[in-house]
Amino acid sequence: MELRLVLKNAAALSVASVLSKVITAVVGIAVTRYLGPEIYGEYSSALAFVSTFILFADFGLSNYMVQEGSRDEKVLPLFLGNTLLFKVLTSLALYLLMLGLMFPAGYNQSIRSMVMVLGLASALNALDASVYNYFQAKQQMYVAAIYQFLSTFLIGALTILVVLTQGTVVMITAAQLVTAVLISLSLYAHLRRQLRLEFDLSRLLGMLRQGLPYGMAVIFLFVYFQIDMFMLSLMKPPIEVGVYSAAYRLIAVLLFIPGILTSVIYPILFQLGVESKEKHRGTIEKIFKVLSAVGIPGSVLIFVLADPLLTWLYNGRFPASIPILMLLSWFFAFECLSFSLGDVLTTTDRQWTRAKIQGGAALLNIGINLYAIPRYGIYGASVATLITELYVFIAFYWVVRRYVYKVQVWRQLPVIILASFIMGLIAHLFRGLHPLISASLAGAVYLIILIGLDNDFQRIGGYILRQLTSRLRSRS
């Protein structure tokens, strides 16, 4: 693969993802402040309900398409055609199932109305996701990034319009449906110019069998990421769901960071998994180090500044979310630590092993939530999330070390932990200032320590400095 293409994909994904996440965060905060804990809880309940069902639309076909398409592009017209056909049928069946089960779930009329709208939007988004996977297999992630950014921008603009005109919460969900329709039509027009879809139902069963490990992994991933929200919506009143969701979604926004890096190099890792185990291991260790340098200090900052941060973001309307955010802040660190180790299994044809680990995590998460939510409410759900993610990290690490290669990760952490600890002290010292100011001061100290003590980050810092200096000179 040409370095220029990798850099082009990385730049496009990075810029689009950062802009999209900024828009998503700003719009999400505006919606949360506007709706308040109870109505926001209804909105979160509807989202959790729909998201749980739409998971079963794909069965791993899209990820399997990326794996095979990155190795041989000739299979993509058939794989994409079969995948879209299958997802149309499953999405329709799942939507009807949503409509039937939302009544025994005990949801009120407002939540049921949102389920009807969000169900349609989610079905279209599921189809769009397969097209984005097609672009990923073609090494055209920049095309997917453009469409994903447009989707986020349209949702953001329409949602802000609803907030400014003081519309209802159902109108906010309608903004997502309108956007999904427009993006789906645009993607359809784009695909018609680029390829002719092929269909072969006799191949579909084999694709499902090969894609099932990916599908199970995605389902299990969702369960230990978001099943707590769904279970809370069934066991607790909407106001508690809103309090929990207000904290959780701030952490969820940050998860794009490990996602960007791994999605860009995903096809490369598949190739290295076949060609060179040593190069594969070296790449994984570097990714682990970079993600650790983001996740650990990020969690420390959120933990220390949870009170002033939430008070500022939500205008003091969600004080009950502060201790929940302090607990969930460590989820980001655990996720960054486990992300690259999970990709070792996926990119070395050990999808079933990863699926088994995530299946165990899903069962563990459900079991803890069934015990903890009725007794401890949103605090129990928070602890269940942390225990589950810690289990995933330990399991990934043990399996990789025992069955793949002797990955060296612990030696990457001492300097990062030291710098993060000092950063936390600085943030605590200046927590009386605006949270952005205290976070910036603490972050600057962290970077100085990290670059000063670690050779790898010295090289990264030097490279960035040279690039900035070069651009400034060229402009002058």
XYZ file of C-alpha atoms in Angstrom:
476
model
C 0.000 0.000 0.000
C 1.410 3.427 -0.916
C 2.359 5.679 1.991
C 0.655 8.594 0.256
C -2.662 6.727 0.234
C -2.307 5.800 3.906
C -1.588 9.415 4.824
C -4.488 10.633 2.694
C -6.873 8.240 4.409
C -5.476 9.102 7.829
C -5.759 12.844 7.246
C -9.297 12.615 5.884
C -10.492 10.371 8.685
C -8.782 12.436 11.357
C -10.144 15.779 10.190
C -13.640 14.474 9.472
C -13.819 12.491 12.706
C -12.602 15.350 14.863
C -15.013 17.801 13.247
C -17.854 15.284 13.483
C -17.162 14.561 17.133
C -16.966 18.260 17.938
C -20.335 18.817 16.259
C -21.801 15.749 17.963
C -20.515 16.865 21.352
C -21.782 20.435 20.991
C -25.193 19.310 19.740
C -25.411 16.600 22.397
C -24.649 19.078 25.152
C -27.194 21.535 23.759
C -29.869 18.819 23.620
C -29.065 17.624 27.139
C -29.245 21.144 28.572
C -32.451 21.857 26.661
C -34.334 18.695 27.594
C -33.304 18.299 31.227
C -32.855 14.994 33.112
C -36.342 13.487 32.687
C -37.075 14.207 29.023
C -33.464 13.502 28.119
C -33.921 10.182 29.883
C -36.885 9.408 27.617
C -34.791 10.282 24.575
C -31.916 8.079 25.803
C -34.327 5.210 26.515
C -35.637 5.299 22.946
C -32.099 5.390 21.546
C -31.013 2.451 23.695
C -34.063 0.401 22.718
C -33.603 0.948 18.981
C -29.823 0.477 19.089
C -30.216 -2.882 20.809
C -32.409 -4.264 18.022
C -30.609 -2.807 15.005
C -27.420 -4.579 16.114
C -28.727 -7.793 14.599
C -29.076 -6.381 11.080
C -25.551 -7.168 9.891
C -24.333 -10.485 11.364
C -20.724 -9.481 10.619
C -21.123 -9.319 6.838
C -19.702 -5.791 6.580
C -16.524 -6.536 8.529
C -16.023 -9.759 6.594
C -16.331 -7.719 3.398
C -13.517 -5.426 4.607
C -11.281 -8.408 5.347
C -11.785 -10.108 1.991
C -12.076 -6.923 -0.056
C -8.793 -5.527 1.270
C -7.113 -8.691 -0.021
C -8.993 -8.960 -3.334
C -11.103 -6.036 -4.585
C -12.781 -8.194 -7.229
C -15.103 -9.723 -4.619
C -16.491 -6.353 -3.487
C -19.453 -5.991 -5.923
C -20.803 -9.388 -4.879
C -20.052 -8.992 -1.186
C -21.610 -5.527 -1.017
C -24.667 -6.600 -3.004
C -25.341 -9.618 -0.804
C -24.703 -7.596 2.350
C -27.136 -4.822 1.416
C -29.828 -7.289 0.348
C -29.521 -9.204 3.605
C -29.590 -6.019 5.701
C -32.709 -4.694 3.965
C -34.576 -7.849 4.938
C -33.242 -8.019 8.494
C -33.781 -4.296 9.122
C -37.422 -4.570 8.073
C -37.964 -7.570 10.349
C -36.224 -5.861 13.257
C -38.265 -2.680 12.822
C -41.501 -4.644 13.029
C -40.157 -6.403 16.115
C -39.394 -3.039 17.740
C -42.939 -1.852 17.146
C -44.341 -4.996 18.693
C -42.148 -5.082 21.802
C -42.151 -1.404 22.765
C -45.590 -1.832 24.376
C -44.743 -4.676 26.800
C -41.525 -2.768 27.622
C -43.743 -0.281 29.467
C -42.586 2.837 27.635
C -44.793 5.928 27.600
C -46.243 7.496 24.457
C -43.334 9.901 23.989
C -40.765 7.095 24.017
C -42.866 4.945 21.681
C -43.136 7.806 19.179
C -39.370 8.239 19.214
C -38.854 4.497 18.739
C -40.957 4.585 15.561
C -38.905 7.443 14.102
C -35.473 6.331 15.305
C -36.130 2.779 14.112
C -36.422 3.951 10.516
C -33.378 6.216 10.811
C -31.285 3.433 12.343
C -32.258 0.985 9.592
C -31.052 3.419 6.927
C -27.883 4.134 8.900
C -27.198 0.400 9.078
C -27.301 0.192 5.277
C -25.078 3.258 4.980
C -22.544 1.678 7.339
C -22.007 -1.201 4.905
C -21.289 1.276 2.115
C -18.739 2.988 4.360
C -17.137 -0.421 4.926
C -16.964 -0.852 1.152
C -15.013 2.415 0.877
C -12.745 1.213 3.690
C -11.947 -2.002 1.813
C -11.219 0.071 -1.321
C -8.803 2.270 0.662
C -11.158 5.204 0.019
C -11.858 6.050 3.640
C -11.760 9.727 2.736
C -14.990 9.249 0.744
C -16.682 7.642 3.735
C -15.343 10.436 5.926
C -16.982 13.073 3.725
C -20.393 11.414 3.855
C -20.149 10.776 7.589
C -19.260 14.398 8.191
C -22.175 15.571 6.048
C -24.483 13.321 8.040
C -23.245 14.698 11.338
C -23.461 18.278 10.081
C -27.044 17.888 8.850
C -28.181 16.231 12.068
C -26.473 18.956 14.069
C -27.952 21.808 12.054
C -31.492 20.417 12.121
C -31.273 19.560 15.820
C -30.034 23.022 16.775
C -32.894 24.467 14.721
C -35.345 22.394 16.772
C -33.748 23.576 20.020
C -33.778 27.237 18.968
C -37.438 27.022 17.965
C -38.225 25.145 21.202
C -39.515 22.074 19.390
C -40.407 18.743 20.950
C -38.098 15.832 21.621
C -39.808 13.842 18.844
C -38.805 16.585 16.399
C -35.184 16.010 17.412
C -35.493 12.366 16.358
C -37.166 13.461 13.119
C -34.015 15.447 12.299
C -32.081 12.186 12.358
C -34.563 10.480 10.042
C -34.488 13.310 7.498
C -30.685 13.213 7.484
C -30.602 9.429 7.098
C -32.880 9.614 4.054
C -30.767 12.312 2.366
C -27.450 10.546 2.999
C -28.809 7.182 1.849
C -30.021 8.687 -1.424
C -26.637 10.366 -1.959
C -24.751 7.131 -1.321
C -27.041 5.268 -3.719
C -26.295 7.789 -6.462
C -22.561 7.545 -5.729
C -22.523 3.749 -5.906
C -24.432 3.669 -9.192
C -21.601 5.630 -10.804
C -18.855 3.453 -9.314
C -19.948 -0.179 -9.569
C -22.706 -2.590 -10.469
C -23.868 -4.606 -7.491
C -23.932 -8.377 -7.829
C -26.145 -10.848 -5.984
C -25.644 -14.552 -5.386
C -27.831 -16.063 -2.694
C -25.914 -19.342 -2.910
C -22.848 -17.486 -1.579
C -24.744 -15.685 1.157
C -24.811 -18.613 3.573
C -21.040 -18.990 3.337
C -20.578 -15.257 3.889
C -22.790 -15.406 6.965
C -20.795 -18.302 8.337
C -17.494 -16.479 7.821
C -18.843 -13.154 9.051
C -20.518 -14.549 12.150
C -17.452 -14.094 14.409
C -17.391 -10.399 13.496
C -21.128 -10.099 14.033
C -20.982 -11.812 17.400
C -18.075 -9.590 18.422
C -20.044 -6.453 17.507
C -23.092 -7.664 19.416
C -21.008 -8.557 22.450
C -19.187 -5.231 22.170
C -22.494 -3.391 22.252
C -23.721 -5.434 25.203
C -20.828 -4.553 27.454
C -20.747 -0.966 26.129
C -24.420 0.021 26.129
C -26.665 -2.719 27.459
C -26.627 -0.918 30.801
C -28.583 1.948 29.234
C -31.153 -0.453 27.830
C -31.491 -2.304 31.127
C -31.784 0.962 33.052
C -34.602 2.045 30.727
C -36.510 -1.132 31.634
C -35.797 -1.088 35.384
C -35.569 2.564 36.383
C -37.528 5.780 35.661
C -36.426 8.012 32.753
C -34.854 10.604 35.046
C -32.232 8.084 36.222
C -31.545 7.073 32.631
C -31.029 10.749 31.814
C -28.608 11.281 34.701
C -26.562 8.233 33.691
C -26.646 9.017 29.980
C -25.495 12.614 30.504
C -22.260 11.293 32.019
C -21.803 8.231 29.831
C -22.175 10.006 26.504
C -19.378 12.431 27.366
C -17.055 9.437 27.683
C -18.481 7.780 24.571
C -17.626 10.853 22.480
C -13.936 10.284 23.241
C -13.927 6.737 21.892
C -13.385 8.050 18.359
C -9.695 8.469 19.227
C -8.701 4.781 19.236
C -11.240 4.159 16.483
C -9.577 6.564 14.033
C -6.146 5.012 14.282
C -7.257 1.408 14.061
C -9.706 1.994 11.205
C -6.971 3.625 9.112
C -4.470 0.786 9.571
C -7.021 -2.049 9.718
C -6.327 -3.329 6.165
C -2.567 -2.976 6.760
C -2.779 -5.092 9.905
C -4.639 -7.798 7.981
C -1.781 -7.925 5.469
C 0.940 -7.885 8.133
C -0.868 -10.648 10.004
C -0.139 -12.879 7.023
C 3.227 -11.506 5.889
C 5.262 -10.591 8.993
C 4.478 -11.361 12.619
C 7.345 -9.164 13.883
C 6.194 -6.111 11.935
C 2.651 -6.758 13.111
C 3.817 -6.913 16.746
C 5.898 -3.754 16.416
C 2.967 -1.848 14.942
C 0.632 -3.013 17.711
C 3.096 -1.997 20.440
C 3.417 1.511 19.009
C -0.356 1.850 18.766
C -0.728 0.630 22.353
C 1.767 3.211 23.560
C 0.104 6.109 21.769
C -3.383 5.102 22.900
C -2.163 4.697 26.485
C -0.683 8.183 26.346
C -4.144 9.461 25.430
C -6.424 7.257 27.523
C -4.695 7.354 30.915
C -4.268 11.154 31.178
C -7.706 11.659 29.647
C -9.311 9.599 32.399
C -7.284 11.389 35.079
C -8.394 14.809 33.834
C -12.067 13.836 33.647
C -11.950 12.314 37.142
C -10.341 15.377 38.724
C -12.421 17.976 36.860
C -15.777 16.149 36.746
C -17.558 18.660 39.001
C -16.574 21.930 37.274
C -16.791 20.290 33.842
C -20.387 19.060 34.191
C -21.492 22.233 35.963
C -20.197 24.268 33.028
C -21.412 21.997 30.229
C -24.934 21.370 31.535
C -25.490 24.700 33.266
C -25.814 22.989 36.641
C -28.866 20.915 35.608
C -27.218 17.509 36.150
C -25.446 17.564 39.553
C -26.354 13.901 40.116
C -24.233 12.988 37.063
C -20.967 14.180 38.655
C -20.135 11.033 40.692
C -21.236 8.883 37.744
C -18.784 10.705 35.466
C -16.001 10.227 38.015
C -16.611 6.478 37.964
C -17.021 6.184 34.198
C -13.943 8.316 33.491
C -11.735 5.221 33.925
C -13.668 3.417 31.223
C -11.862 5.554 28.640
C -8.429 4.447 29.896
C -9.381 0.757 29.931
C -10.828 1.027 26.431
C -7.670 2.638 25.042
C -5.517 -0.050 26.678
C -7.548 -2.941 25.279
C -8.273 -1.533 21.799
C -5.044 -2.497 20.045
C -4.865 -5.900 21.770
C -8.317 -6.761 20.449
C -7.221 -5.860 16.942
C -4.354 -8.350 17.242
C -6.922 -11.139 17.372
C -9.066 -9.753 14.561
C -6.175 -9.170 12.159
C -4.535 -12.559 12.753
C -7.654 -14.587 11.885
C -8.641 -15.204 15.503
C -12.078 -13.637 15.210
C -13.762 -16.452 17.100
C -11.354 -16.039 20.005
C -12.200 -12.360 20.216
C -15.894 -13.153 19.937
C -15.639 -15.630 22.815
C -13.913 -13.084 25.040
C -16.469 -10.410 24.235
C -19.249 -12.943 24.688
C -17.948 -13.667 28.165
C -17.792 -9.931 28.808
C -21.378 -9.521 27.629
C -22.625 -12.236 29.961
C -20.571 -10.789 32.813
C -21.979 -7.313 32.188
C -25.572 -8.521 32.039
C -25.105 -10.600 35.184
C -23.617 -7.744 37.187
C -26.277 -5.319 35.938
C -29.102 -7.696 36.844
C -27.755 -7.767 40.377
C -26.508 -4.185 40.726
C -29.133 -2.025 38.981
C -32.111 -3.043 41.182
C -29.969 -2.510 44.308
C -27.641 0.359 43.433
C -29.219 1.948 40.356
C -26.953 4.016 38.142
C -23.971 3.508 40.466
C -24.262 -0.237 40.008
C -24.420 0.185 36.232
C -21.259 2.330 36.314
C -19.274 -0.220 38.304
C -20.515 -3.022 36.034
C -19.130 -1.150 33.023
C -15.688 -0.774 34.625
C -15.465 -4.397 35.771
C -16.437 -5.624 32.323
C -13.891 -3.483 30.495
C -11.143 -4.540 32.903
C -12.016 -8.176 32.216
C -11.770 -7.581 28.457
C -8.327 -5.992 28.763
C -6.964 -8.814 30.924
C -8.435 -11.488 28.635
C -7.107 -9.865 25.435
C -3.652 -9.474 26.965
C -3.491 -13.058 28.222
C -4.635 -14.585 24.920
C -2.275 -12.458 22.808
C 0.704 -13.291 25.022
C -0.084 -17.012 25.115
C -1.255 -17.767 21.575
C -0.059 -14.984 19.225
C 3.235 -13.376 20.281
C 4.978 -11.964 23.350
C 3.710 -8.429 23.027
C 5.581 -5.968 25.245
C 3.171 -3.396 26.668
C 3.970 -2.823 30.348
C 7.311 -1.193 29.605
C 5.410 1.490 27.695
C 3.473 2.709 30.757
C 5.725 4.002 33.619
C 6.494 7.412 32.106
C 2.873 7.846 30.998
C 1.558 7.019 34.483
C 4.063 9.362 36.161
C 3.226 12.235 33.816
C -0.512 11.604 34.277
C -0.196 11.617 38.077
C 1.613 14.964 38.086
C -0.922 16.311 35.590
C -3.747 15.275 37.932
C -2.148 17.154 40.820
C -1.852 20.291 38.683
C -5.485 20.007 37.558
C -6.624 19.573 41.170
C -4.588 22.598 42.222
C -6.231 24.809 39.569
C -9.730 23.253 39.654
C -11.174 26.570 40.838
C -10.473 28.056 37.401
C -12.557 27.446 34.301
C -12.254 23.708 33.473
C -10.787 24.441 30.039
C -8.061 26.608 31.573
C -7.167 24.133 34.316
C -7.201 21.254 31.797
C -4.952 23.189 29.406
C -2.420 24.018 32.124
C -2.349 20.435 33.365
C -2.158 19.081 29.814
C 0.809 21.306 29.000
C 2.675 19.971 32.043
C 1.848 16.416 30.977
C 3.237 16.922 27.471
C 6.425 18.533 28.773
C 7.084 15.589 31.098
C 6.166 12.992 28.465
C 8.325 14.479 25.729
C 11.163 15.167 28.147
C 11.373 11.595 29.462
C 10.339 9.355 26.545
C 12.378 8.924 23.357
C 9.432 7.901 21.176
C 7.426 10.966 22.109
C 10.504 13.138 21.667
C 10.621 11.966 18.055
C 6.882 12.558 17.631
C 7.156 16.016 19.187
C 10.170 16.860 17.061
C 8.394 15.773 13.893
C 5.330 17.890 14.695
C 7.528 20.888 15.538
C 9.446 20.556 12.263
C 6.214 20.353 10.281
C 4.795 23.444 11.973
C 8.035 25.373 11.490
C 8.198 24.369 7.827
C 4.642 25.508 7.167
C 5.171 28.823 8.940
C 8.289 29.484 6.872
C 6.538 28.581 3.617
C 3.703 31.015 4.382
C 6.101 33.818 5.212
